[in-house]
mmCIF file of C-alpha atoms in Angstrom:
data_model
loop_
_atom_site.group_PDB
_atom_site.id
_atom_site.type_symbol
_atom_site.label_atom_id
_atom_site.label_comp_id
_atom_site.label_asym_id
_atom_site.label_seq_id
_atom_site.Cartn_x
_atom_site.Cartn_y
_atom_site.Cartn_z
ATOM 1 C CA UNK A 1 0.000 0.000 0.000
ATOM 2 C CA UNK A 2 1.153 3.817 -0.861
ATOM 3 C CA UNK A 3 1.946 5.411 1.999
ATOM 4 C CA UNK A 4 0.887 8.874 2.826
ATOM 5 C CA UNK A 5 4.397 11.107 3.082
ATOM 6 C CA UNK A 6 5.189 11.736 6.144
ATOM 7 C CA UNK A 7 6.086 15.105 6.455
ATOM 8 C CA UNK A 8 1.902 15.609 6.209
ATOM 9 C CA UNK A 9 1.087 12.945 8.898
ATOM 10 C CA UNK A 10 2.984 14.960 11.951
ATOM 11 C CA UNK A 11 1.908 13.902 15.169
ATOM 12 C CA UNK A 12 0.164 17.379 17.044
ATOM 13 C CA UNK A 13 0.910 20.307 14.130
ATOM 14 C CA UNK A 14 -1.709 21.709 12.584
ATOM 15 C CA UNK A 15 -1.567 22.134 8.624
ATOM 16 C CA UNK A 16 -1.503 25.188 6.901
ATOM 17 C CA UNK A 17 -4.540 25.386 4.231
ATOM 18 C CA UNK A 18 -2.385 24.396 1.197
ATOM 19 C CA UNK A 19 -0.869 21.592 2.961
ATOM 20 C CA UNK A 20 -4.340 20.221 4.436
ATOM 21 C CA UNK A 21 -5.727 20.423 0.546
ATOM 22 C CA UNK A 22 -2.462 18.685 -0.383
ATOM 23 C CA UNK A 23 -2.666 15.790 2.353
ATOM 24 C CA UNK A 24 -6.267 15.350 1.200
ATOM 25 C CA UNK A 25 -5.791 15.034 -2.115
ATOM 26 C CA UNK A 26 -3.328 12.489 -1.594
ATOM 27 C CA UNK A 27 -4.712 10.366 1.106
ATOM 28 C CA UNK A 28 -7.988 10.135 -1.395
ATOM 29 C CA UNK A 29 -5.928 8.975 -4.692
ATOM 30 C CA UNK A 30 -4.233 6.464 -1.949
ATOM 31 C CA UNK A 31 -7.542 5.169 -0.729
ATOM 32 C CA UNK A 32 -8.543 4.557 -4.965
ATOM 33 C CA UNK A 33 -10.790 1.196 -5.378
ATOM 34 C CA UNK A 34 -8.909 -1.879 -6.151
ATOM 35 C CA UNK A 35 -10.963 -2.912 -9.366
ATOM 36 C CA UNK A 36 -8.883 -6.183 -9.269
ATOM 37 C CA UNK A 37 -10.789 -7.197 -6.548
ATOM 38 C CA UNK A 38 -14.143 -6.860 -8.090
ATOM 39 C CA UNK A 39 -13.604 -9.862 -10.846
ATOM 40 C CA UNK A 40 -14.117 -12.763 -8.909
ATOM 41 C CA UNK A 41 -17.717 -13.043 -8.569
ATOM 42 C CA UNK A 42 -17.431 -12.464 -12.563
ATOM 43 C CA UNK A 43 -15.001 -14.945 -12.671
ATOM 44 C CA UNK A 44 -16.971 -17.798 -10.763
ATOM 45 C CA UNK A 45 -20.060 -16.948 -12.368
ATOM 46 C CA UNK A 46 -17.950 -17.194 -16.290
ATOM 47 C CA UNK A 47 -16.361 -20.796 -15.466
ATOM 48 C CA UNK A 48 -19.552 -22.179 -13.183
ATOM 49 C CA UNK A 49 -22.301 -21.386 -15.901
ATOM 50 C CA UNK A 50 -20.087 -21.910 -19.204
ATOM 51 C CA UNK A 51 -18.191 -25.108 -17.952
ATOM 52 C CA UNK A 52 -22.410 -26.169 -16.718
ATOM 53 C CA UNK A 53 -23.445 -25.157 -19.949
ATOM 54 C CA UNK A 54 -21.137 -27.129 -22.202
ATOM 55 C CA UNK A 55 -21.535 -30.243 -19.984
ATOM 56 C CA UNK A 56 -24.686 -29.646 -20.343
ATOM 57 C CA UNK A 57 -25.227 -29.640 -24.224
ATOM 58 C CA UNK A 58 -22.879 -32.409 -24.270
ATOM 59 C CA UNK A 59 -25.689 -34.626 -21.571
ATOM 60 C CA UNK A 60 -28.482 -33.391 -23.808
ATOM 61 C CA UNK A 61 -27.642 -34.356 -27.154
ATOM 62 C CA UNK A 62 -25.269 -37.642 -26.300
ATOM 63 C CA UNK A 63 -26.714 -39.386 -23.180
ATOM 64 C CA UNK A 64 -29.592 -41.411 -22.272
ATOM 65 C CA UNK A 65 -30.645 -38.431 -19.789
ATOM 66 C CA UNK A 66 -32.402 -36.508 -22.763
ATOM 67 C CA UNK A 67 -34.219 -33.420 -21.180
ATOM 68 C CA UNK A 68 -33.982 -34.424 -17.007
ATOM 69 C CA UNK A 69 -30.180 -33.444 -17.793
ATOM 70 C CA UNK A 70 -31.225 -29.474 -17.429
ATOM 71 C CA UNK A 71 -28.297 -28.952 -14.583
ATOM 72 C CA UNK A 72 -27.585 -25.069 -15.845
ATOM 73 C CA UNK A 73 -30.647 -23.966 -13.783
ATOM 74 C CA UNK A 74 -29.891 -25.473 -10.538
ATOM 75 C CA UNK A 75 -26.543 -25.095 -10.827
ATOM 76 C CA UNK A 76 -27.051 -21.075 -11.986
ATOM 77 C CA UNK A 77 -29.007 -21.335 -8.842
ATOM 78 C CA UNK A 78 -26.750 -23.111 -6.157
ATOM 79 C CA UNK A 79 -24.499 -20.313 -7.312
ATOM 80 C CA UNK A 80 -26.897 -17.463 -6.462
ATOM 81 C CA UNK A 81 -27.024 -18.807 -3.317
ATOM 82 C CA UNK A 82 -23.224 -19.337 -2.542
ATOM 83 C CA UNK A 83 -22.594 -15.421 -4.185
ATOM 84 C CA UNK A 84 -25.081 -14.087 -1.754
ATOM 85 C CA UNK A 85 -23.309 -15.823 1.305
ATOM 86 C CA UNK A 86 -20.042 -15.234 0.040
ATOM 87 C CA UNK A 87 -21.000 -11.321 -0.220
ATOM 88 C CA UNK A 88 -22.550 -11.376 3.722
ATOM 89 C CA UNK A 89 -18.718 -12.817 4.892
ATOM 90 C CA UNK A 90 -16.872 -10.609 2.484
ATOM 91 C CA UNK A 91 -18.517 -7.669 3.853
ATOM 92 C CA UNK A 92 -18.112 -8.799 7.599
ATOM 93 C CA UNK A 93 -14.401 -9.923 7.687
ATOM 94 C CA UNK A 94 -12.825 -7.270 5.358
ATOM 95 C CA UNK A 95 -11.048 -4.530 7.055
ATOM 96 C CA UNK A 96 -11.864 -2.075 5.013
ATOM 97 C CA UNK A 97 -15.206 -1.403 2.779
ATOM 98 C CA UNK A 98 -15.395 1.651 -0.113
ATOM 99 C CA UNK A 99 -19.052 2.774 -0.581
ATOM 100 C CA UNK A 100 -18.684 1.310 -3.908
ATOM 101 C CA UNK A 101 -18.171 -2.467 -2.828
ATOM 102 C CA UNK A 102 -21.047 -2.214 -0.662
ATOM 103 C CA UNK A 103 -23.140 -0.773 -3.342
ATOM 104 C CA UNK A 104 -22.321 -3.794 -5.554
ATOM 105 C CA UNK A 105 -22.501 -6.041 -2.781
ATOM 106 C CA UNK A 106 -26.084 -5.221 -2.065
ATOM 107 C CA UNK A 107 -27.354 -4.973 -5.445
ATOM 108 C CA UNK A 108 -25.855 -9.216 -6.371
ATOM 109 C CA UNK A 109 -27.367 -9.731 -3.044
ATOM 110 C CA UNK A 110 -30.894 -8.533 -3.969
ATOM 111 C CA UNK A 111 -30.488 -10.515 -7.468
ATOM 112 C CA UNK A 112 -29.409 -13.463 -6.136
ATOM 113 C CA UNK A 113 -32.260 -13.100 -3.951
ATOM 114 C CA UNK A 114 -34.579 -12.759 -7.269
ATOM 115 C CA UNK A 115 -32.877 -15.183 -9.122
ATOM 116 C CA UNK A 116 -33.864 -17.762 -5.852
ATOM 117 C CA UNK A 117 -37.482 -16.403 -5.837
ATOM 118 C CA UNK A 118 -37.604 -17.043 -9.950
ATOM 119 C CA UNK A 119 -36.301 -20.303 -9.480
ATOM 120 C CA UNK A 120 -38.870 -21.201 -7.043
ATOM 121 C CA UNK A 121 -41.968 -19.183 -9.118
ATOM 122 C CA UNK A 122 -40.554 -21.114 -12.303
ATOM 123 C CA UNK A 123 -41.971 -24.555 -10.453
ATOM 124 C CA UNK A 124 -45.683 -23.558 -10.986
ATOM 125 C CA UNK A 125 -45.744 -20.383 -13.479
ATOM 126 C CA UNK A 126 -44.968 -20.657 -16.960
ATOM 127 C CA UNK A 127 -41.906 -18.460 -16.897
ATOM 128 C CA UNK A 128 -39.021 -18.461 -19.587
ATOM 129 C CA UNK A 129 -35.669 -19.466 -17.723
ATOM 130 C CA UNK A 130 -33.874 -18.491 -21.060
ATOM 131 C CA UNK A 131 -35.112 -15.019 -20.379
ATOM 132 C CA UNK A 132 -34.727 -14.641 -16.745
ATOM 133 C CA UNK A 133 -31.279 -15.518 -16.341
ATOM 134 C CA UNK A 134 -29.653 -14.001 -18.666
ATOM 135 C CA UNK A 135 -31.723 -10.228 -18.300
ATOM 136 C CA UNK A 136 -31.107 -10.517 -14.560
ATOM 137 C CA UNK A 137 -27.741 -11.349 -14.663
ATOM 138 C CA UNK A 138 -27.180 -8.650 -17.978
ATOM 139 C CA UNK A 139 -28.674 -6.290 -15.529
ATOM 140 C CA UNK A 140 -26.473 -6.494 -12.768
ATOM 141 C CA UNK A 141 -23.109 -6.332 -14.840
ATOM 142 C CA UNK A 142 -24.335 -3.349 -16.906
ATOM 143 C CA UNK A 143 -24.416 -1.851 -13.766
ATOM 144 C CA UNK A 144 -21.425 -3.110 -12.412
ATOM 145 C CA UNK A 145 -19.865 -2.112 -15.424
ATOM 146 C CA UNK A 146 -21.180 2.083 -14.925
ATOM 147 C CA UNK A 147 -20.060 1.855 -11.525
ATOM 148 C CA UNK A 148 -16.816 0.551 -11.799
ATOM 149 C CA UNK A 149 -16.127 2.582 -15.310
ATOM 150 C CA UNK A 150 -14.915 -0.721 -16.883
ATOM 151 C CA UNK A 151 -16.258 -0.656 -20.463
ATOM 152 C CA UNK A 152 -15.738 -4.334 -21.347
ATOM 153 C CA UNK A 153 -17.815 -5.013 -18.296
ATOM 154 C CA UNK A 154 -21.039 -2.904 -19.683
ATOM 155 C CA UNK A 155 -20.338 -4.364 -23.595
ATOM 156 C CA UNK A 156 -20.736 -7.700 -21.985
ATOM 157 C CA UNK A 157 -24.247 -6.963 -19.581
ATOM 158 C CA UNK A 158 -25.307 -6.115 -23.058
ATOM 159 C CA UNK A 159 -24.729 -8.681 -24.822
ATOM 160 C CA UNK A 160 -26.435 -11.147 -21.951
ATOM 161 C CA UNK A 161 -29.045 -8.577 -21.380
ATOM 162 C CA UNK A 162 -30.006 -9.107 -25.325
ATOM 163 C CA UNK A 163 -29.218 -12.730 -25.171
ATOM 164 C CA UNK A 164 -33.471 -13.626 -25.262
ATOM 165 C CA UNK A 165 -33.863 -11.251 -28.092
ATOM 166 C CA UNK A 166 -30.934 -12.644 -30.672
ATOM 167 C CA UNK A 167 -31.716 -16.171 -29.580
ATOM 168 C CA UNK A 168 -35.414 -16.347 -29.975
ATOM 169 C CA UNK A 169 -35.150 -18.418 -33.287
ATOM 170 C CA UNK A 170 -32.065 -20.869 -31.649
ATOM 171 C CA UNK A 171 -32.803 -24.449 -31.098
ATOM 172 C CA UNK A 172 -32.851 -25.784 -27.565
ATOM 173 C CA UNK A 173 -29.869 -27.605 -27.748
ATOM 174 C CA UNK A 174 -27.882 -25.466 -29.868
ATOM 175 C CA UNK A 175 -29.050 -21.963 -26.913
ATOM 176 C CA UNK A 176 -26.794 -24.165 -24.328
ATOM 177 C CA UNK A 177 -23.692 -23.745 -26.647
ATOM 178 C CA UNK A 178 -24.664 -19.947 -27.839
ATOM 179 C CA UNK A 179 -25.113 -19.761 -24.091
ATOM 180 C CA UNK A 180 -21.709 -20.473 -23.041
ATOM 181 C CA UNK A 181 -20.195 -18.748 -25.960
ATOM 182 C CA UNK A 182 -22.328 -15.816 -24.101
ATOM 183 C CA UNK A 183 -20.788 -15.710 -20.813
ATOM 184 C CA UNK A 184 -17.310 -16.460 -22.093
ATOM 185 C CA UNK A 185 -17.597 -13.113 -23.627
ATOM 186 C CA UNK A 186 -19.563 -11.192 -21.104
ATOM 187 C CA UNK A 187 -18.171 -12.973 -17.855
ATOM 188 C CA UNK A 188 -14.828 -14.333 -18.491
ATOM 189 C CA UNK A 189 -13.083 -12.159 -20.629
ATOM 190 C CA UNK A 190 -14.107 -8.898 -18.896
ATOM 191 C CA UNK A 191 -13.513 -10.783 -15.536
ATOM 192 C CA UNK A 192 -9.784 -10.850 -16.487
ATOM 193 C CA UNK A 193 -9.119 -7.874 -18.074
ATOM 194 C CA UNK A 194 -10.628 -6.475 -14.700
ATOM 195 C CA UNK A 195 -8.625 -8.931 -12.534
ATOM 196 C CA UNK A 196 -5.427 -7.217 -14.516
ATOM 197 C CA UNK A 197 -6.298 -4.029 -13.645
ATOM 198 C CA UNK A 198 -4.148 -2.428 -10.288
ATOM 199 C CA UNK A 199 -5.476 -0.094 -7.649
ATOM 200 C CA UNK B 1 -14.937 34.329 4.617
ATOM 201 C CA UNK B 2 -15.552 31.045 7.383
ATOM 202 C CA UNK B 3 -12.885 30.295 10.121
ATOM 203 C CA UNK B 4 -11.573 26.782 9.020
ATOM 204 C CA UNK B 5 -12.319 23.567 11.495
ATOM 205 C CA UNK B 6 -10.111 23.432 14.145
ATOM 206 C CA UNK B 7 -10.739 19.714 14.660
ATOM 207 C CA UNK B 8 -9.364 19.491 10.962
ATOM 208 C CA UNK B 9 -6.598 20.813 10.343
ATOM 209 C CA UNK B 10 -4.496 18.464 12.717
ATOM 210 C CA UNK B 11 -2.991 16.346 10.064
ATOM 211 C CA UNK B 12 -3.942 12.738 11.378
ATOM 212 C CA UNK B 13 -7.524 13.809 12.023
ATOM 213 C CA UNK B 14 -7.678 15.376 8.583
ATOM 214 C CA UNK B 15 -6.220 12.104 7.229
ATOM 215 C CA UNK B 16 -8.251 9.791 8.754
ATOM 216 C CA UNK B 17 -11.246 11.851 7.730
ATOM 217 C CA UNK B 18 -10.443 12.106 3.863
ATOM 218 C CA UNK B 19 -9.978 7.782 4.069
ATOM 219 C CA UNK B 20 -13.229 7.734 6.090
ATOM 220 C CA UNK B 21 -14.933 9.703 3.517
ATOM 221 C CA UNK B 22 -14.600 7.232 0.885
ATOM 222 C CA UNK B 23 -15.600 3.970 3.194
ATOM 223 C CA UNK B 24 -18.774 2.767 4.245
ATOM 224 C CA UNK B 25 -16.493 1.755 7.060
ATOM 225 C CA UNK B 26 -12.337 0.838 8.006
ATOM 226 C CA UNK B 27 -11.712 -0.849 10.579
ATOM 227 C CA UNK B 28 -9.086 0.805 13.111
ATOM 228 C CA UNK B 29 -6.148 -1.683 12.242
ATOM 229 C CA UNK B 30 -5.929 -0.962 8.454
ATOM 230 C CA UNK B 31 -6.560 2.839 9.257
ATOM 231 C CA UNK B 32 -3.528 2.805 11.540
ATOM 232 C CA UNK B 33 -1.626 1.291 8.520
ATOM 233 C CA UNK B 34 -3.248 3.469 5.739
ATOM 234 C CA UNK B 35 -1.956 6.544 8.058
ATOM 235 C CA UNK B 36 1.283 5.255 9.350
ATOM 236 C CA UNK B 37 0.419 6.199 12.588
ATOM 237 C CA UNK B 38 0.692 4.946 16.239
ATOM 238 C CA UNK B 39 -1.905 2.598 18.277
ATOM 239 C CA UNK B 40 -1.781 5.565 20.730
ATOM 240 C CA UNK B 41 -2.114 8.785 19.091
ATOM 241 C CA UNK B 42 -4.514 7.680 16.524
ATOM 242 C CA UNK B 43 -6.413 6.308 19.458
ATOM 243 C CA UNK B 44 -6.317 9.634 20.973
ATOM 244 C CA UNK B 45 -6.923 11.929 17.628
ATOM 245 C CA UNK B 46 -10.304 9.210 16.331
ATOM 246 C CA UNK B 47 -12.033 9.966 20.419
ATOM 247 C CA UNK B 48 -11.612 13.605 19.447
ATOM 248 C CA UNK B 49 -13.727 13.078 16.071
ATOM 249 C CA UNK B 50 -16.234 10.517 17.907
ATOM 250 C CA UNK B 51 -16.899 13.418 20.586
ATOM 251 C CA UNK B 52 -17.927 15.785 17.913
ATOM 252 C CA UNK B 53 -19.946 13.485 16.319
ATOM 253 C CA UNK B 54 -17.516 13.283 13.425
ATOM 254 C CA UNK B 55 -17.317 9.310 12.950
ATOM 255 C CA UNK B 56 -19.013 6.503 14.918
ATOM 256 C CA UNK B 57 -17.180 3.806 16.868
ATOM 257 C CA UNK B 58 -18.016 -0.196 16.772
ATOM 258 C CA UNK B 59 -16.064 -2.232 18.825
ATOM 259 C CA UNK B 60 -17.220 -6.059 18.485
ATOM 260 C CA UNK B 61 -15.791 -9.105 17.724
ATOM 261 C CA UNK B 62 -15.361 -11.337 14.875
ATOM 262 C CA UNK B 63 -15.044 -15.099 15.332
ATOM 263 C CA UNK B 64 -12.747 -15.218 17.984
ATOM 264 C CA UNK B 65 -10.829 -11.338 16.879
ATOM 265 C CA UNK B 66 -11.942 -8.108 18.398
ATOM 266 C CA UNK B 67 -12.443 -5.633 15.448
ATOM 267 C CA UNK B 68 -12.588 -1.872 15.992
ATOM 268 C CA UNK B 69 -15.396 -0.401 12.978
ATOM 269 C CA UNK B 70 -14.980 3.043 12.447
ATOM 270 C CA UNK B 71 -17.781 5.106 9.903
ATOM 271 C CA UNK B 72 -18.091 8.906 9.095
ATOM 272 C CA UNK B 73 -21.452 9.983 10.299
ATOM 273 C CA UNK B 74 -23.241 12.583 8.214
ATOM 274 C CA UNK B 75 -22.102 15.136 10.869
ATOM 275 C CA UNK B 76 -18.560 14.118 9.502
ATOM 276 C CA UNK B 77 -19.497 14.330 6.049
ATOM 277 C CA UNK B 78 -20.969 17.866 5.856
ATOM 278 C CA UNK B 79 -18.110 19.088 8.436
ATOM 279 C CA UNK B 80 -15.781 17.375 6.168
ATOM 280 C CA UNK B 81 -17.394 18.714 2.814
ATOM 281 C CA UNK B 82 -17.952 22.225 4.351
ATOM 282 C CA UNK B 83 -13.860 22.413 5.414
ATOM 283 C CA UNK B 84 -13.076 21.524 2.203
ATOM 284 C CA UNK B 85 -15.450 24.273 0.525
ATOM 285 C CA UNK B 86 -13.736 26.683 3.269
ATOM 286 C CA UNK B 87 -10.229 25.698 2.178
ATOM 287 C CA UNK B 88 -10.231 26.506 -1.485
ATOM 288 C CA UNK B 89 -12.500 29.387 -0.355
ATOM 289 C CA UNK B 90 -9.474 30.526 1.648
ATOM 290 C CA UNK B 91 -7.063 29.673 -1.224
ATOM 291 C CA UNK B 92 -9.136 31.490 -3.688
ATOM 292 C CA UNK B 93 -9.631 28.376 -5.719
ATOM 293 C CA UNK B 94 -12.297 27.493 -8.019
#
């Protein structure tokens, strides 16, 4: 970590006005968000669905399972869940949290949360998964993207935001492949170009 | 033109109030890193913000760790926004 110079950080003297706007200029750049930090959950969410997916095309169209091998929804789901504890320790154990990781924290909280209500609505109402998923989970990284100013972030909420409109006329099987293809763009690549990125 | 915070212009205060600023909250070990300061005197300087209402102290523990939370309270923020507007007011800037 940068450390503040410490000619500013004297023990009892007080600062003269263009020192005090000096040390708080600098003690702000020093305490700049650590963007690296913010790919993981894109990262977990890139390999869980796309490796799910791909195993999943590969069940559908070569085993003896034929359609009871749909694992990409409770899987997408088991991994709302663990993102939504993982967020809850994050946020206790850290020793330090930037209003901006507890924005982002709360708003993959609340979708996970709606992703877990969907999943349960989808058991009795005649809901679209292919829809659902990918517009909640476009949502959030669009966002993400704004808020962290990380371009290939937003391009990719786009793309899965859009994914029920280009995909309308896709076969079943063939959506699980354009699916993965999907979040390889929009999760995994933008998840480490982020995780590049220093504070 | 305003008379500038007194509780502000002490360098560690000042510090530990532009960090605080941009955290919904630090806890009192990485501050004392962050600052390079002492156990003792940062200990001293962070009572003299609490008493004014400046930032908000949480001591509580975590697993088996004690952890010291410290957050700006929107007394801090405005004091902290309004010494800043004073500053470049004094300065002549913007």
């Amino acid at each position: 970590m940068h450390q503040p110079n410490p000619n500013l950080i004297m023990m009892t003297n007080h600062l003269s006005p263009e020192k005090q706007l000096e040390l708080i200029e600098e003690t702000i750049a020093q305490a700049k968000e650590n963007l690296s930090k913010h790919s993981f959950p894109f990262l977990f969410w890139g390999w869980l669905v796309s490796i799910t997916a791909l195993v999943n095309y590969v069940l559908l169209g070569y085993s003896a399972f034929g359609e009871k091998s749909y694992l990409i929804w409770p899987i997408s789901t088991i991994g709302a869940i663990y993102m939504v504890l993982y967020y809850r320790k994050t946020e206790k154990t850290q020793s330090r949290l930037t209003h901006l990781e507890y924005f982002l924290s709360r708003l993959w909280m609340v979708l996970g949360a709606v992703i877990l209500l969907f999943s349960f609505c989808i058991t009795f109402m005649d809901l679209s998964p292919w829809f659902f998923f990918p517009f909640i989970a476009g949502l959030g990284t669009i966002i993400s993207g704004v808020m962290l100013k990380f371009t290939p972030l937003t391009l990719g909420g786009i793309l899965l935001l859009a994914f029920p409109v280009y995909s309308v006329n896709v076969s079943n099987e063939t959506l699980l492949l354009l699916y993965a293809a999907v979040i390889i763009l929009a999760y995994l690549v933008p998840g480490y170009l982020l995780k590049r990125k220093s504070a | 033109m305003k008379a500038l915070d007194p509780l502000l212009t002490s360098p560690l205060r000042l510090g530990a109030m532009s960090l605080l600023i941009k955290m919904k909250s630090a806890s009192f070990v990485w501050l004392k890193k962050a600052l390079n300061a002492t156990q003792g005197n940062l200990s001293i300087q962070l009572n003299k913000l609490k008493a004014a209402e400046y930032i908000s102290i949480e001591k509580r523990f975590e697993g088996n760790y004690p952890l010291t939370e410290i957050k700006i309270t929107q007394t801090g923020v405005k004091a902290f926004e309004d010494h800043v507007r004073n500053l470049k007011d004094y300065l002549h800037l913007d």
